[in-house]
Amino acid sequence: MKYPFACDKVARVFAAFPAAERDMALSLRDLIFEVAEATPEVGALEETLKWGQPSYLTPDTKSGSTLRVGLAKGGGVAVFAHCGTDIISTYAATFGALDRIEGNRAVVFRCADDIAPARLRFLVHHGLTYHLPKATSASA
């Protein structure tokens, strides 16, 4: 595993997902860590649980808004963002016809083929740099 779990509670949540959803969720997790690693202004990424879901925060720099990965209500997995931000709506305005968007809170993936890392880097980068001045938070 490229990014080992720092928290046993988070590891247990992933382990409890059904196999197909776990694989998708772990690929989303890897993508979040990859984008954070490639974006120095994000600083260290903290992985914890919020609302029972694996959540990703930028505690040192406070550059981002929390992103969460979890099971979607109708099946599959989702990347969730705080509904009071424009993270999902900005993504939807750019790629909405290509993905399943749930309001201003989530992008849902029903199967592994739905996950397009090139597009999702845009979403993750926006989330992890949400509180930075716009000139600094240009797309990854």
PDB file of C-alpha atoms in Angstrom:
ATOM      1  CA  MET A   1       0.000   0.000   0.000  1.00  0.00           C
ATOM      2  CA  LYS A   2       1.508   3.281  -1.145  1.00  0.00           C
ATOM      3  CA  TYR A   3      -0.157   5.335   1.610  1.00  0.00           C
ATOM      4  CA  PRO A   4      -0.374   3.298   4.839  1.00  0.00           C
ATOM      5  CA  PHE A   5      -3.197   4.011   7.232  1.00  0.00           C
ATOM      6  CA  ALA A   6      -2.143   6.165  10.178  1.00  0.00           C
ATOM      7  CA  CYS A   7      -5.409   5.445  11.989  1.00  0.00           C
ATOM      8  CA  ASP A   8      -6.756   1.941  12.710  1.00  0.00           C
ATOM      9  CA  LYS A   9     -10.324   3.256  12.866  1.00  0.00           C
ATOM     10  CA  VAL A  10     -10.094   4.499   9.267  1.00  0.00           C
ATOM     11  CA  ALA A  11      -8.549   1.208   8.122  1.00  0.00           C
ATOM     12  CA  ARG A  12     -11.446  -0.687   9.713  1.00  0.00           C
ATOM     13  CA  VAL A  13     -14.018   1.452   7.874  1.00  0.00           C
ATOM     14  CA  PHE A  14     -12.375   0.662   4.537  1.00  0.00           C
ATOM     15  CA  ALA A  15     -12.129  -3.027   5.469  1.00  0.00           C
ATOM     16  CA  ALA A  16     -15.880  -3.098   6.205  1.00  0.00           C
ATOM     17  CA  PHE A  17     -16.837  -1.877   2.707  1.00  0.00           C
ATOM     18  CA  PRO A  18     -18.012  -4.567   0.264  1.00  0.00           C
ATOM     19  CA  ALA A  19     -15.052  -5.689  -1.917  1.00  0.00           C
ATOM     20  CA  ALA A  20     -15.933  -3.776  -5.111  1.00  0.00           C
ATOM     21  CA  GLU A  21     -16.717  -0.575  -3.217  1.00  0.00           C
ATOM     22  CA  ARG A  22     -13.587  -0.968  -1.088  1.00  0.00           C
ATOM     23  CA  ASP A  23     -11.399  -1.151  -4.199  1.00  0.00           C
ATOM     24  CA  MET A  24     -13.033   1.974  -5.637  1.00  0.00           C
ATOM     25  CA  ALA A  25     -12.800   3.830  -2.319  1.00  0.00           C
ATOM     26  CA  LEU A  26      -9.127   2.911  -1.952  1.00  0.00           C
ATOM     27  CA  SER A  27      -8.396   4.230  -5.445  1.00  0.00           C
ATOM     28  CA  LEU A  28     -10.118   7.515  -4.514  1.00  0.00           C
ATOM     29  CA  ARG A  29      -8.067   7.598  -1.303  1.00  0.00           C
ATOM     30  CA  ASP A  30      -4.845   7.115  -3.271  1.00  0.00           C
ATOM     31  CA  LEU A  31      -5.843   9.921  -5.638  1.00  0.00           C
ATOM     32  CA  ILE A  32      -6.461  12.307  -2.722  1.00  0.00           C
ATOM     33  CA  PHE A  33      -3.029  11.543  -1.265  1.00  0.00           C
ATOM     34  CA  GLU A  34      -1.375  11.874  -4.700  1.00  0.00           C
ATOM     35  CA  VAL A  35      -2.902  15.309  -5.304  1.00  0.00           C
ATOM     36  CA  ALA A  36      -1.944  16.453  -1.803  1.00  0.00           C
ATOM     37  CA  GLU A  37       1.609  15.208  -2.306  1.00  0.00           C
ATOM     38  CA  ALA A  38       1.863  17.060  -5.643  1.00  0.00           C
ATOM     39  CA  THR A  39       0.513  20.310  -4.159  1.00  0.00           C
ATOM     40  CA  PRO A  40       3.066  21.697  -1.668  1.00  0.00           C
ATOM     41  CA  GLU A  41       0.782  24.463  -0.408  1.00  0.00           C
ATOM     42  CA  VAL A  42      -1.580  21.804   0.988  1.00  0.00           C
ATOM     43  CA  GLY A  43       0.971  20.585   3.525  1.00  0.00           C
ATOM     44  CA  ALA A  44       0.454  17.394   5.484  1.00  0.00           C
ATOM     45  CA  LEU A  45      -2.815  15.589   4.901  1.00  0.00           C
ATOM     46  CA  GLU A  46      -4.726  14.251   7.891  1.00  0.00           C
ATOM     47  CA  GLU A  47      -6.902  11.171   7.455  1.00  0.00           C
ATOM     48  CA  THR A  48      -9.576  10.756  10.092  1.00  0.00           C
ATOM     49  CA  LEU A  49     -13.262   9.894  10.434  1.00  0.00           C
ATOM     50  CA  LYS A  50     -16.057  12.443  10.155  1.00  0.00           C
ATOM     51  CA  TRP A  51     -19.671  11.277  10.152  1.00  0.00           C
ATOM     52  CA  GLY A  52     -18.250   7.738  10.089  1.00  0.00           C
ATOM     53  CA  GLN A  53     -16.530   8.325   6.739  1.00  0.00           C
ATOM     54  CA  PRO A  54     -12.832   8.511   5.901  1.00  0.00           C
ATOM     55  CA  SER A  55     -12.112  12.248   5.740  1.00  0.00           C
ATOM     56  CA  TYR A  56      -9.165  14.253   4.477  1.00  0.00           C
ATOM     57  CA  LEU A  57      -8.149  17.555   6.052  1.00  0.00           C
ATOM     58  CA  THR A  58      -5.286  20.039   5.773  1.00  0.00           C
ATOM     59  CA  PRO A  59      -4.725  20.855   9.472  1.00  0.00           C
ATOM     60  CA  ASP A  60      -1.308  22.517   9.178  1.00  0.00           C
ATOM     61  CA  THR A  61      -2.045  24.926   6.331  1.00  0.00           C
ATOM     62  CA  LYS A  62      -5.849  25.025   6.573  1.00  0.00           C
ATOM     63  CA  SER A  63      -5.732  25.329   2.778  1.00  0.00           C
ATOM     64  CA  GLY A  64      -8.619  22.998   2.095  1.00  0.00           C
ATOM     65  CA  SER A  65     -12.141  22.032   2.899  1.00  0.00           C
ATOM     66  CA  THR A  66     -12.762  18.509   4.172  1.00  0.00           C
ATOM     67  CA  LEU A  67     -13.211  15.837   1.516  1.00  0.00           C
ATOM     68  CA  ARG A  68     -14.803  12.531   2.485  1.00  0.00           C
ATOM     69  CA  VAL A  69     -14.987   9.129   0.790  1.00  0.00           C
ATOM     70  CA  GLY A  70     -17.898   6.844   1.541  1.00  0.00           C
ATOM     71  CA  LEU A  71     -20.571   4.517   0.311  1.00  0.00           C
ATOM     72  CA  ALA A  72     -23.247   6.107  -1.855  1.00  0.00           C
ATOM     73  CA  LYS A  73     -26.889   5.579  -0.877  1.00  0.00           C
ATOM     74  CA  GLY A  74     -27.896   3.837  -4.114  1.00  0.00           C
ATOM     75  CA  GLY A  75     -24.711   1.782  -4.408  1.00  0.00           C
ATOM     76  CA  GLY A  76     -21.127   2.545  -5.327  1.00  0.00           C
ATOM     77  CA  VAL A  77     -18.923   5.110  -3.630  1.00  0.00           C
ATOM     78  CA  ALA A  78     -18.758   8.879  -3.571  1.00  0.00           C
ATOM     79  CA  VAL A  79     -16.448  11.771  -2.893  1.00  0.00           C
ATOM     80  CA  PHE A  80     -18.284  14.176  -0.612  1.00  0.00           C
ATOM     81  CA  ALA A  81     -17.535  17.862  -0.049  1.00  0.00           C
ATOM     82  CA  HIS A  82     -19.064  20.323   2.389  1.00  0.00           C
ATOM     83  CA  CYS A  83     -22.377  21.421   0.853  1.00  0.00           C
ATOM     84  CA  GLY A  84     -21.704  25.054   1.800  1.00  0.00           C
ATOM     85  CA  THR A  85     -18.770  25.219  -0.628  1.00  0.00           C
ATOM     86  CA  ASP A  86     -18.718  25.426  -4.415  1.00  0.00           C
ATOM     87  CA  ILE A  87     -16.416  22.399  -4.744  1.00  0.00           C
ATOM     88  CA  ILE A  88     -19.013  20.055  -6.249  1.00  0.00           C
ATOM     89  CA  SER A  89     -20.861  22.747  -8.207  1.00  0.00           C
ATOM     90  CA  THR A  90     -17.616  23.920  -9.833  1.00  0.00           C
ATOM     91  CA  TYR A  91     -16.795  20.330 -10.753  1.00  0.00           C
ATOM     92  CA  ALA A  92     -20.338  19.818 -12.066  1.00  0.00           C
ATOM     93  CA  ALA A  93     -20.121  22.956 -14.208  1.00  0.00           C
ATOM     94  CA  THR A  94     -16.949  21.615 -15.786  1.00  0.00           C
ATOM     95  CA  PHE A  95     -17.604  17.854 -15.964  1.00  0.00           C
ATOM     96  CA  GLY A  96     -21.228  17.364 -14.884  1.00  0.00           C
ATOM     97  CA  ALA A  97     -22.324  15.549 -18.019  1.00  0.00           C
ATOM     98  CA  LEU A  98     -19.569  12.984 -17.500  1.00  0.00           C
ATOM     99  CA  ASP A  99     -20.249  11.995 -13.883  1.00  0.00           C
ATOM    100  CA  ARG A 100     -23.157  11.420 -11.541  1.00  0.00           C
ATOM    101  CA  ILE A 101     -23.446  14.526  -9.362  1.00  0.00           C
ATOM    102  CA  GLU A 102     -25.619  14.619  -6.241  1.00  0.00           C
ATOM    103  CA  GLY A 103     -26.526  18.253  -5.682  1.00  0.00           C
ATOM    104  CA  ASN A 104     -23.710  20.265  -4.173  1.00  0.00           C
ATOM    105  CA  ARG A 105     -22.490  17.458  -1.922  1.00  0.00           C
ATOM    106  CA  ALA A 106     -21.113  14.475  -3.893  1.00  0.00           C
ATOM    107  CA  VAL A 107     -19.800  12.868  -7.045  1.00  0.00           C
ATOM    108  CA  VAL A 108     -20.923   9.226  -7.191  1.00  0.00           C
ATOM    109  CA  PHE A 109     -19.199   6.287  -8.859  1.00  0.00           C
ATOM    110  CA  ARG A 110     -21.234   3.123  -9.467  1.00  0.00           C
ATOM    111  CA  CYS A 111     -18.320   1.069 -10.820  1.00  0.00           C
ATOM    112  CA  ALA A 112     -14.531   1.337 -11.113  1.00  0.00           C
ATOM    113  CA  ASP A 113     -14.774   2.379 -14.774  1.00  0.00           C
ATOM    114  CA  ASP A 114     -16.656   5.518 -13.679  1.00  0.00           C
ATOM    115  CA  ILE A 115     -13.561   6.818 -11.872  1.00  0.00           C
ATOM    116  CA  ALA A 116     -11.599   9.086 -14.206  1.00  0.00           C
ATOM    117  CA  PRO A 117      -8.456  10.189 -12.336  1.00  0.00           C
ATOM    118  CA  ALA A 118      -7.653  13.014 -14.768  1.00  0.00           C
ATOM    119  CA  ARG A 119     -11.031  14.673 -14.070  1.00  0.00           C
ATOM    120  CA  LEU A 120     -11.071  13.890 -10.368  1.00  0.00           C
ATOM    121  CA  ARG A 121      -7.706  15.554  -9.809  1.00  0.00           C
ATOM    122  CA  PHE A 122      -9.523  18.820 -10.593  1.00  0.00           C
ATOM    123  CA  LEU A 123     -12.118  18.115  -7.880  1.00  0.00           C
ATOM    124  CA  VAL A 124      -9.589  16.979  -5.274  1.00  0.00           C
ATOM    125  CA  HIS A 125      -7.223  19.873  -5.969  1.00  0.00           C
ATOM    126  CA  HIS A 126     -10.088  22.351  -5.645  1.00  0.00           C
ATOM    127  CA  GLY A 127     -11.114  20.781  -2.334  1.00  0.00           C
ATOM    128  CA  LEU A 128      -7.596  20.674  -0.883  1.00  0.00           C
ATOM    129  CA  THR A 129      -6.855  24.289  -1.891  1.00  0.00           C
ATOM    130  CA  TYR A 130     -10.333  25.718  -1.330  1.00  0.00           C
ATOM    131  CA  HIS A 131      -9.258  28.352   1.217  1.00  0.00           C
ATOM    132  CA  LEU A 132      -6.222  29.573  -0.707  1.00  0.00           C
ATOM    133  CA  PRO A 133      -6.335  32.746  -2.811  1.00  0.00           C
ATOM    134  CA  LYS A 134      -7.581  31.825  -6.285  1.00  0.00           C
ATOM    135  CA  ALA A 135      -4.289  32.781  -7.962  1.00  0.00           C
ATOM    136  CA  THR A 136      -2.531  30.140  -5.827  1.00  0.00           C
ATOM    137  CA  SER A 137      -5.149  27.427  -6.239  1.00  0.00           C
ATOM    138  CA  ALA A 138      -5.004  27.039 -10.019  1.00  0.00           C
ATOM    139  CA  SER A 139      -6.026  23.599 -11.274  1.00  0.00           C
ATOM    140  CA  ALA A 140      -3.543  20.768 -10.791  1.00  0.00           C
TER     141      ALA A 140
END
